[in-house]
CSV table of C-alpha atoms and ligand atoms in Angstrom, one decimal:
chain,number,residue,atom,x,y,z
P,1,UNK,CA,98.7,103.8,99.5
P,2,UNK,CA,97.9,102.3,96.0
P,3,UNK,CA,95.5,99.1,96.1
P,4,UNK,CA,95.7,97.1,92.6
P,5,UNK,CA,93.7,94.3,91.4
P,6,UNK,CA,95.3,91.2,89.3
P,7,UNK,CA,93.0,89.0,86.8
P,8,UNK,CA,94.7,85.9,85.6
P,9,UNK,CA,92.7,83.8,83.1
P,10,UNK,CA,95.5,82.6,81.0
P,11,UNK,CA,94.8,78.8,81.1
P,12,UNK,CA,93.0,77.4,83.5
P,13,UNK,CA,93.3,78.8,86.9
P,14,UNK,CA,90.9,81.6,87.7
P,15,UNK,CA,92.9,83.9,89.5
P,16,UNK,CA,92.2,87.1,91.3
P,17,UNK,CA,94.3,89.1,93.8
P,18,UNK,CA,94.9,92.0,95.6
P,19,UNK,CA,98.0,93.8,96.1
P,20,UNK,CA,98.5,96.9,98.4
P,21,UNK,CA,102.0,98.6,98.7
P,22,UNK,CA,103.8,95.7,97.3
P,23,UNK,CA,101.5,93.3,99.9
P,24,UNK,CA,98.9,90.8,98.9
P,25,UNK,CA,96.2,91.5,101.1
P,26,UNK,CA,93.5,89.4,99.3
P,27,UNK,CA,93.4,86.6,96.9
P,28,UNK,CA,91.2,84.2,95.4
P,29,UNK,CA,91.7,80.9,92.7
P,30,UNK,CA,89.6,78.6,91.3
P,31,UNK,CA,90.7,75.6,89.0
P,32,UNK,CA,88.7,74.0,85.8
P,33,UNK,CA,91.2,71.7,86.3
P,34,UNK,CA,89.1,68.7,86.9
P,35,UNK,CA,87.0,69.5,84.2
P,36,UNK,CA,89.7,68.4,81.5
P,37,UNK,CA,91.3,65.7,83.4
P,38,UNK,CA,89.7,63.6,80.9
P,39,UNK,CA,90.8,64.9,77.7
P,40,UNK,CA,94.6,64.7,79.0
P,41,UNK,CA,94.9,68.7,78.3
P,42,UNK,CA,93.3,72.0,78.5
P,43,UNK,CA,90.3,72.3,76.5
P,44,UNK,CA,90.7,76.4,75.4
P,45,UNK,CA,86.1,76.5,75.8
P,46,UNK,CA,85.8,74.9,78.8
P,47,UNK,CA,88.6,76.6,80.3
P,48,UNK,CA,86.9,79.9,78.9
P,49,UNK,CA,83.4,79.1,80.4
P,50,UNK,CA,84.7,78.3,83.6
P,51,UNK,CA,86.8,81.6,83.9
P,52,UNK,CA,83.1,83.3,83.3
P,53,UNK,CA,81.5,81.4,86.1
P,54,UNK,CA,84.4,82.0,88.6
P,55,UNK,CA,85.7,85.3,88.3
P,56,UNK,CA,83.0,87.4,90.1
P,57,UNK,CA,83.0,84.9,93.0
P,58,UNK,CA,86.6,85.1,92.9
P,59,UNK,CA,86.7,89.3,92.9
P,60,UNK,CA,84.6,89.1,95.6
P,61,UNK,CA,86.2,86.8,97.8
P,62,UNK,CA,89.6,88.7,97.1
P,63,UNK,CA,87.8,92.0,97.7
P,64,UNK,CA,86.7,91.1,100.8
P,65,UNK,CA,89.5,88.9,102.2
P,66,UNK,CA,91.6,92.4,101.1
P,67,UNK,CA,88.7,94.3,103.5
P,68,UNK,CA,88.2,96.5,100.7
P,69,UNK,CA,85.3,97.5,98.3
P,70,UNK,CA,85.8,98.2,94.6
P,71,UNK,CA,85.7,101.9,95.3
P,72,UNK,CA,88.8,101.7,97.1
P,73,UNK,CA,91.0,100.0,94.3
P,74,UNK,CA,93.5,102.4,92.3
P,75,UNK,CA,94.1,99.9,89.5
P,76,UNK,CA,93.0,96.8,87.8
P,77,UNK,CA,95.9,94.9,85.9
P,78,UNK,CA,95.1,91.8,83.7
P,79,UNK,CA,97.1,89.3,81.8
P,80,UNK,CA,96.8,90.5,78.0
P,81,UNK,CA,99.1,87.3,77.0
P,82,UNK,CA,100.5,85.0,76.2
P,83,UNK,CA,97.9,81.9,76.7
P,84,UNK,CA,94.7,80.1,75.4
P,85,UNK,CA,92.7,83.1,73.4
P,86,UNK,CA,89.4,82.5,74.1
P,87,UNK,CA,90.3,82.3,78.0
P,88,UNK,CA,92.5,85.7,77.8
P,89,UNK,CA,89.5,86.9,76.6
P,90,UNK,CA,87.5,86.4,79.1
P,91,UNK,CA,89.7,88.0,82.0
P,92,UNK,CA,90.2,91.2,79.5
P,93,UNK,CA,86.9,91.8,79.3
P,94,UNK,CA,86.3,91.0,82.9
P,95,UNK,CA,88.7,93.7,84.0
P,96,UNK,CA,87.6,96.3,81.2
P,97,UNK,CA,84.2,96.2,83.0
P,98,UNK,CA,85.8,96.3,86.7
P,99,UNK,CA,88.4,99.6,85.1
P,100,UNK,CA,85.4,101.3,83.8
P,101,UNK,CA,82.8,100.7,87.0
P,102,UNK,CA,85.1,101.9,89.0
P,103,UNK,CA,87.0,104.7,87.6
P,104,UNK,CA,90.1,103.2,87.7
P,105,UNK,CA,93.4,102.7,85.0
P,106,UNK,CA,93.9,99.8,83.8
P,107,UNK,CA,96.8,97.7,82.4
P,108,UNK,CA,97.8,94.7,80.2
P,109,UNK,CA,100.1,92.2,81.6
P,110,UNK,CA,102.7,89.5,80.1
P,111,UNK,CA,102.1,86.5,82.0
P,112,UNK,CA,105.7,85.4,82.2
P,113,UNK,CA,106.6,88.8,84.0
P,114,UNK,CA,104.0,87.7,86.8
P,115,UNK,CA,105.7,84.8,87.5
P,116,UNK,CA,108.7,86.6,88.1
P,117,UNK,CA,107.1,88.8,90.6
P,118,UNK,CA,105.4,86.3,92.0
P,119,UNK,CA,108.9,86.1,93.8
P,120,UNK,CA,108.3,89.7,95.4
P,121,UNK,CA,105.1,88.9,97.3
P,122,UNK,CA,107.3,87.3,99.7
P,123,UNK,CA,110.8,88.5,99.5
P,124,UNK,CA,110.3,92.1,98.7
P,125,UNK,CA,111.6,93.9,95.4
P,126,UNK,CA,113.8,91.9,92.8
P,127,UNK,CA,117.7,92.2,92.8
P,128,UNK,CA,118.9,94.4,89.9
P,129,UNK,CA,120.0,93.5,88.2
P,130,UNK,CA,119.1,89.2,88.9
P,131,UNK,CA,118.8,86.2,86.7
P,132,UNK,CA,115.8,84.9,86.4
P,133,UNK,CA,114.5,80.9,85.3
P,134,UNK,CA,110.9,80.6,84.2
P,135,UNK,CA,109.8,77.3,84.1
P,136,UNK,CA,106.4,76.9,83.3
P,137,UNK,CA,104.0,75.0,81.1
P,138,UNK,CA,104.5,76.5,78.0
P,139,UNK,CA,108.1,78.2,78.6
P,140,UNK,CA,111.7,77.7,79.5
P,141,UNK,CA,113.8,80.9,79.7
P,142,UNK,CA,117.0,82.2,81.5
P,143,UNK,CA,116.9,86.3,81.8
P,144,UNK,CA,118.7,89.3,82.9
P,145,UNK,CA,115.8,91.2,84.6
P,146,UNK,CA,116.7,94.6,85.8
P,147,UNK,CA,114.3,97.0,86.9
P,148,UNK,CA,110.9,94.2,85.9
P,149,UNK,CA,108.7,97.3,84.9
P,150,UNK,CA,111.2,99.7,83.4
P,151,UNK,CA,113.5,98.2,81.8
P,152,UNK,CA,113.7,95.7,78.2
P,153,UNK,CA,114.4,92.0,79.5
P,154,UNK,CA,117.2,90.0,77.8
P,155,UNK,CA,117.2,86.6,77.1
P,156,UNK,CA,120.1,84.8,77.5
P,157,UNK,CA,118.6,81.3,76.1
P,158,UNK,CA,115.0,79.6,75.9
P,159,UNK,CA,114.2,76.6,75.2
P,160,UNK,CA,114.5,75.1,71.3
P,161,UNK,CA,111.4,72.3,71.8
P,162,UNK,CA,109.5,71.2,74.6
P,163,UNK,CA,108.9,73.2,77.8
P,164,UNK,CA,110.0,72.0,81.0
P,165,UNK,CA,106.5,71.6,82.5
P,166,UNK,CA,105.2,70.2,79.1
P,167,UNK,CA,108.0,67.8,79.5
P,168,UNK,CA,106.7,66.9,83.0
P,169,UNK,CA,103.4,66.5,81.6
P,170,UNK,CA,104.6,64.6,78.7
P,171,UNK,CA,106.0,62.1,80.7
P,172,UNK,CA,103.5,61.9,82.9
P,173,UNK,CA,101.0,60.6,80.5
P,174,UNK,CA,103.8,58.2,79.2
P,175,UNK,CA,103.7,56.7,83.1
P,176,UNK,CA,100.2,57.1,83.1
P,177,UNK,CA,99.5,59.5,85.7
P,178,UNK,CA,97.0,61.8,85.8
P,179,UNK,CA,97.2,65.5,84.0
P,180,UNK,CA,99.5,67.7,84.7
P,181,UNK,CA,102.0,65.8,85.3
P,182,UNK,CA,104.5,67.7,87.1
P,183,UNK,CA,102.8,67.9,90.6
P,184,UNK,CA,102.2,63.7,90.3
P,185,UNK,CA,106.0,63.4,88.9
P,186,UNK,CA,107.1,65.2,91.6
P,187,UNK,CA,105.2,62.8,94.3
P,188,UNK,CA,106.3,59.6,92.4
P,189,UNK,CA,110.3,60.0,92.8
P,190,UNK,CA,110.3,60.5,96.4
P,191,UNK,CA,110.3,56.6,96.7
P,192,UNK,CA,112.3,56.1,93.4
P,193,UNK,CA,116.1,55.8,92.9
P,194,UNK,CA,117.2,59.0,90.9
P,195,UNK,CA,120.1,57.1,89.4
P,196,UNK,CA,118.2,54.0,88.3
P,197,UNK,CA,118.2,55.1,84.9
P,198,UNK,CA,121.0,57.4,83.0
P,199,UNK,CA,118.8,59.7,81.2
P,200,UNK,CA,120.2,62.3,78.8
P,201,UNK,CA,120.9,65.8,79.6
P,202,UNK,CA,119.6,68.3,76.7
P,203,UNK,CA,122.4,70.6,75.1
P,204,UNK,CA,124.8,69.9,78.1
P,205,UNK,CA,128.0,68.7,75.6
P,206,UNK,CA,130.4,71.1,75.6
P,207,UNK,CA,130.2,73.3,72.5
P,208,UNK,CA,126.4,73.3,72.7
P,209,UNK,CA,124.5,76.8,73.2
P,210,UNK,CA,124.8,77.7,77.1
P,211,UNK,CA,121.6,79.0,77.6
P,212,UNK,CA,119.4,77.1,75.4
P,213,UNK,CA,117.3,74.5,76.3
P,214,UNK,CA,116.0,71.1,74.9
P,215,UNK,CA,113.7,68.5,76.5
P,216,UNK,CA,111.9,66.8,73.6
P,217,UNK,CA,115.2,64.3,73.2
P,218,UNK,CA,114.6,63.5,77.3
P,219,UNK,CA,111.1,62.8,76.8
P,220,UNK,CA,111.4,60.3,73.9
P,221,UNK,CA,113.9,58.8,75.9
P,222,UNK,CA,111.5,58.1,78.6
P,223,UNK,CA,109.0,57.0,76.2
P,224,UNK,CA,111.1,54.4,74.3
P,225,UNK,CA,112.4,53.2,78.0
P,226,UNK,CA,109.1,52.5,79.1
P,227,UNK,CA,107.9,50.9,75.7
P,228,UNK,CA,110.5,48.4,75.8
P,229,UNK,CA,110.3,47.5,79.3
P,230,UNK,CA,106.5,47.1,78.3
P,231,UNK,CA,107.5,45.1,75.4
P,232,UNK,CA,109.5,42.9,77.1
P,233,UNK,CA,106.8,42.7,80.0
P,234,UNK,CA,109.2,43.5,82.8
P,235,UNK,CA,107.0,45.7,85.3
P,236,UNK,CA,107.8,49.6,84.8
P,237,UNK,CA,109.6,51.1,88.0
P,238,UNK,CA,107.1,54.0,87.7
P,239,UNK,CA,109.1,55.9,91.0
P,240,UNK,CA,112.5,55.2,89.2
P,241,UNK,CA,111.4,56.8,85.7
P,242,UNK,CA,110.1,59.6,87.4
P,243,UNK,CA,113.0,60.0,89.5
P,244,UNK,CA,115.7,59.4,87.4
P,245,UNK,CA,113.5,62.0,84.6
P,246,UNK,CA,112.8,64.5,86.9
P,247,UNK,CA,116.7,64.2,88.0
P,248,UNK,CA,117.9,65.4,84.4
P,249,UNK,CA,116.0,67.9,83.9
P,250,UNK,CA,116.5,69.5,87.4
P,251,UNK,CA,121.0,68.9,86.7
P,252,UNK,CA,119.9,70.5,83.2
P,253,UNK,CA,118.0,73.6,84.7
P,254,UNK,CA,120.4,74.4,87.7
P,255,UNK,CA,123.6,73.7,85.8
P,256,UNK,CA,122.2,76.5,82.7
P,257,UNK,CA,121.4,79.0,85.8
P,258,UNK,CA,124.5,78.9,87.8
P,259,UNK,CA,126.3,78.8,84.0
P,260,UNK,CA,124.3,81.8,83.5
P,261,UNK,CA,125.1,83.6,86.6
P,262,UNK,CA,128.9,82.7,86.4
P,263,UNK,CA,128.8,84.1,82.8
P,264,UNK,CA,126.8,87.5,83.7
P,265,UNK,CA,128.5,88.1,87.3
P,266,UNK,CA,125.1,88.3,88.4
P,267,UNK,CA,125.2,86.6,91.8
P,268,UNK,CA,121.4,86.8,92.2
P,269,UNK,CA,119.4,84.1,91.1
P,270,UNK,CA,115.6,83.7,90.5
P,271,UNK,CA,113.8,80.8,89.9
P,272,UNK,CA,109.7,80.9,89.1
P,273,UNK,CA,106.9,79.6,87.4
P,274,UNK,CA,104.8,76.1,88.1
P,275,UNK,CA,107.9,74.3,87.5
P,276,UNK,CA,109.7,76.3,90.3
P,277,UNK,CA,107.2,74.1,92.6
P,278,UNK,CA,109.2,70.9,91.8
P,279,UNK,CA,110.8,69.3,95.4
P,280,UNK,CA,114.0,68.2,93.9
P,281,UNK,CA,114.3,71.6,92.0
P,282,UNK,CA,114.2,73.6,94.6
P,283,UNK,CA,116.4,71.1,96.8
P,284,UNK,CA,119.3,71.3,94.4
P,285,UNK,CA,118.9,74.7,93.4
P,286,UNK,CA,119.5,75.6,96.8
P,287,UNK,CA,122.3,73.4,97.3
P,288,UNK,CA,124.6,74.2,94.2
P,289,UNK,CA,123.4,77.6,94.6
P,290,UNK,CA,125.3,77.8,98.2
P,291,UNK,CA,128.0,75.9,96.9
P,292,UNK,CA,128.6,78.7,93.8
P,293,UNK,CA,128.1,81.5,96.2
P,294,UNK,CA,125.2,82.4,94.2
P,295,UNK,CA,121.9,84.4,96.2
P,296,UNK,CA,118.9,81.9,95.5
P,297,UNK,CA,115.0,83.5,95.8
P,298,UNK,CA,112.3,80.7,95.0
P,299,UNK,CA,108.5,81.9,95.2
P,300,UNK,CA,106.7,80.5,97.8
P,301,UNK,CA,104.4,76.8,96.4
P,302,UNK,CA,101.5,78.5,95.8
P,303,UNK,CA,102.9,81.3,94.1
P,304,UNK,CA,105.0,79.5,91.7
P,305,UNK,CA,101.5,78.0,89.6
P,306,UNK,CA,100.0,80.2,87.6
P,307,UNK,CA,97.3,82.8,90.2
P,308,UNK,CA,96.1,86.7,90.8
P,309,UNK,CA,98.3,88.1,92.9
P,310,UNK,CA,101.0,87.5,90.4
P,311,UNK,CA,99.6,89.8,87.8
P,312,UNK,CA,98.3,92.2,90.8
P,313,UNK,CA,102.4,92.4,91.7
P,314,UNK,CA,103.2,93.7,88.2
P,315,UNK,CA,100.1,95.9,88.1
P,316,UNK,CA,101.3,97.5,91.6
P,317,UNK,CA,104.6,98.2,90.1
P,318,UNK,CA,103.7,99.3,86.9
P,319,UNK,CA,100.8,101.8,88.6
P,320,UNK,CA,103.5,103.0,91.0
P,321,UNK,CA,106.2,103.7,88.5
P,322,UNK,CA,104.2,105.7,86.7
P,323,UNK,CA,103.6,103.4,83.7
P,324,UNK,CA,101.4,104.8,81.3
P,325,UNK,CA,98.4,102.8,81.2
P,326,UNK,CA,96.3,101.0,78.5
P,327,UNK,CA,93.2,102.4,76.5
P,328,UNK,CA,90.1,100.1,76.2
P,329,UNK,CA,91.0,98.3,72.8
P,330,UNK,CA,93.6,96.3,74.9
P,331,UNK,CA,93.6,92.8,73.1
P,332,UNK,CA,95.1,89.5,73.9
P,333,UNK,CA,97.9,88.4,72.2
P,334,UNK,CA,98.1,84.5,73.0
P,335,UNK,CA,101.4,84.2,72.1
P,336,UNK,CA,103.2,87.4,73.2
P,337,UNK,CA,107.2,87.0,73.6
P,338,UNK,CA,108.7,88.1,77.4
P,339,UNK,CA,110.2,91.9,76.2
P,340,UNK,CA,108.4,94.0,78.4
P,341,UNK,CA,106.3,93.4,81.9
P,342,UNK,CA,103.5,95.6,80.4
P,343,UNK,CA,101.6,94.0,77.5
P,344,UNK,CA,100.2,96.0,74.8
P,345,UNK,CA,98.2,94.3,72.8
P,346,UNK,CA,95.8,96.5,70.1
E,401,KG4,O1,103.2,78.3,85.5
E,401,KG4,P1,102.2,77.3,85.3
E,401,KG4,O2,101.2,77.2,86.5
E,401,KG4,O3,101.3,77.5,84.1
E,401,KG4,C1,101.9,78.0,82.9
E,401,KG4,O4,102.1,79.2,82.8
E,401,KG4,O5,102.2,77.1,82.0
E,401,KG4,O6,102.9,75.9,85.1
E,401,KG4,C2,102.2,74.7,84.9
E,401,KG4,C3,103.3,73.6,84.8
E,401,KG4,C4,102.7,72.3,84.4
E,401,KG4,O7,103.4,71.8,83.3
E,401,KG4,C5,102.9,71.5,85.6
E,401,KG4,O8,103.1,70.1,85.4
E,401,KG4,C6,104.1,72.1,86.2
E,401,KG4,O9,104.0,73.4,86.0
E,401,KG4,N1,104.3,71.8,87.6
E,401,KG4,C7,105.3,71.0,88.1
E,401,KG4,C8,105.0,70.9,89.5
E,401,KG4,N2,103.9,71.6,89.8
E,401,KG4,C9,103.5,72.2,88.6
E,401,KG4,N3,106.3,70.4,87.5
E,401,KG4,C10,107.1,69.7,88.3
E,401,KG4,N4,107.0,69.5,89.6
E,401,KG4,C11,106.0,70.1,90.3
E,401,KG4,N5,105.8,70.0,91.6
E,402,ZN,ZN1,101.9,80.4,84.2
C-alpha cells in the first residue's frame, strides 16, 4: 500500500491531497482568490504569502481527513512547474521540508500532467493510449498520452495565442464580471441565446492547422461587439455575449478533439483542466462524442480546477512505477513545456 502526498501552489489555489493505491483518501484547498479580485488577476506575492499561511493547515487537514500521520506517507510529490515562480516556490520548499522530516522520496511534478490525472481519481487508470484536451488558464493542448508516467507525450496542436480559460477571463472583464471569468461566463449563458451572435471560430477554415488553436481573434471580436453596442448605447445582452462566446469556443474545442481522435484512431478521449468545468463543454462534448463513437472521460467539477490530489495522482504513479525520484536542488521552472509527467527542474 503506498500513501503519497500532492502539493500544488502553482497559482493560487493551495492545494494538498492524499492519494493511497490510486484513491484520494484526504484532501485539503484553500483559495487567495478573493484576495486579487481587485487587481482583475493574480498578483504572483500575494498569491505566494498566502500559499505560506495555508499550506500547514492544509497538510493537516488532508492528513487527517486521510486518517494518517506523516510517518505513514511513502512519498511527497510537488508541482516543480509550470506557474507563477515565487508561488512554486513556496510549495517546493514546503514539500522539501515534509520529504526530509519524514524520510520519504520526493518528486517534481508538471502541472499540466496533474490535470490529466485528475481524470483517474474517479475513473481509474487512463486509456492507452487516449487523447487528451487541457484547457486551462494558461494552456490549450490536444495530446496522445500513453502510459502518463512512462512514456514522452506528443502534442498534436496547442494553442498559437490566448488560452482558452484566459479567453474566458478576457471576456469576462470585457462584460464586466468579476475575475476569473470562466465560472461567471459559464452562469451568464444559461439564460442567453447561444446563437444571438455569430462569433468566429479560430483556425476552423479548411486548410488551417487541425490541431492548433487560436482564441485571441474570438476575444477581440467580443470586445469590438460590445464596444459598439456601447457606442451606440443599445443595452449589452450580457447572457447572449456570453452565450454565443462561450458557444464558439466549445464548437472550436470539441470539433479539434473529435478531429483529433478521427485522425489518430484513438477512440478514447480526455478532456481536463479548469476549463473542462465549463456546462456547455462538457454537454456537447458528450453529445458529439456519442454521436462519433468516441469514449468520453471528463474529471469530476472539483477536480478539473487546479487542487492536491491532482499532483498526489501523478506522484502515486510515478512512486509506483518505479520512477526514480528527485534530489533536493529540485527547482521550479515556471514555464516548463508538457514532455514528461515528472518535472526535473535543477
Ligand atoms: O486549470 P485551472 O484551475 O488553472 C490553471 O492551471 O490555469 O484553470 C483556470 C481557468 C480560468 O481561466 C477559469 O476562468 C477557467 O479555468 N474556468 C472556467 C470554468 N471554471 C473555471 N472556464 C469556463 N467555464 C467554467 N465553468
Ligand atoms: Zn491548472
Amino acid at each position: 500500500m503506498a500513501v503519497v502526498v500532492g502539493i500544488e501552489t502553482s497559482c493560487d489555489e493551495t492545494g494538498v491531497g492524499v492519494v493511497r493505491d490510486g484513491e484520494l483518501i484526504g484532501s485539503a484547498l484553500a483559495s487567495s482568490l478573493d484576495e486579487h479580485a481587485r487587481y482583475g488577476g493574480v498578483v504572483p506575492e500575494i498569491a505566494a504569502r498566502a500559499h505560506l499561511e495555508a499550506l500547514g493547515p492544509c497538510m493537516d487537514a488532508a492528513l487527517t481527513q486521510a486518517g494518517i500521520t506523516g510517518e505513514q506517507v511513502d512519498a511527497v510529490a510537488v508541482t516543480a512547474g509550470p506557474g507563477l515562480a515565487t508561488a512554486l516556490q513556496v510549495g517546493l520548499a514546503a514539500a522539501k521540508a515534509y520529504a526530509i522530516a519524514w524520510g520519504v522520496p520526493l518528486y517534481g511534478v508538471h502541472h499540466l500532467a496533474g490535470h490529466v490525472a485528475a481524470d483517474t481519481l474517479a475513473h481509474g487508470p487512463l486509456p492507452n493510449p487516449c487523447i487528451v484536451l487541457i484547457v486551462s488558464g494558461g494552456h490549450t493542448s490536444l495530446l496522445v498520452v500513453r502510459d502518463l508516467v512512462a512514456d514522452p507525450i506528443d502534442h498534436l496542436g496547442d494553442t498559437l495565442d490566448d488560452a482558452a480559460g484566459e479567453a474566458f477571463d478576457k471576456v469576462g472583464r470585457v462584460l464586466g464580471l468579476p475575475f476569473p471569468g470562466g465560472p461567471w461566463i459559464d452562469r451568464e449563458a444559461t439564460a442567453g441565446d447561444r446563437a444571438a451572435i455569430a462569433f468566429p471560430r479560430g483556425l476552423m477554415r479548411p486548410g488551417d492547422p487541425p490541431f492548433e488553436f487560436s482564441f485571441s481573434g474570438l476575444k477581440t471580436a467580443v470586445a469590438r461587439w460590445v464596444e459598439r453596442a456601447e457606442r451606440e448605447g443599445t443595452p449589452v445582452p450580457t447572457a447572449d455575449v456570453a452565450a454565443s462566446f462561450q458557444e464558439a469556443v466549445v464548437d472550436v474545442l470539441v470539433n479539434k478533439s473529435l478531429a483529433a481522435c478521427a485522425a489518430t484512431g484513438c477512440a478514447d478521449l480526455v478532456i481536463v483542466g479548469g476549463v473542462a468545468a465549463n456546462s456547455r463543454l462538457r454537454e456537447v462534448a458528450a453529445e458529439r462524442a456519442t454521436a462519433a463513437g468516441v469514449r468520453l472521460r471528463v474529471p469530476a467539477l472539483r477536480y478539473c480546477t487546479d487542487n492536491g490530489a491532482m499532483i498526489a495522482a501523478v506522484g502515486h504513479m510515478l512512486f509506483v512505477s518505479g520512477a526514480p525520484a528527485d534530489d533536493l536542488d529540485l527547482g521550479a521552472d515556471p514555464s516548463a513545456e508538457l514532455r514528461t509527467a515528472a518535472l526535473r527542474a535543477g
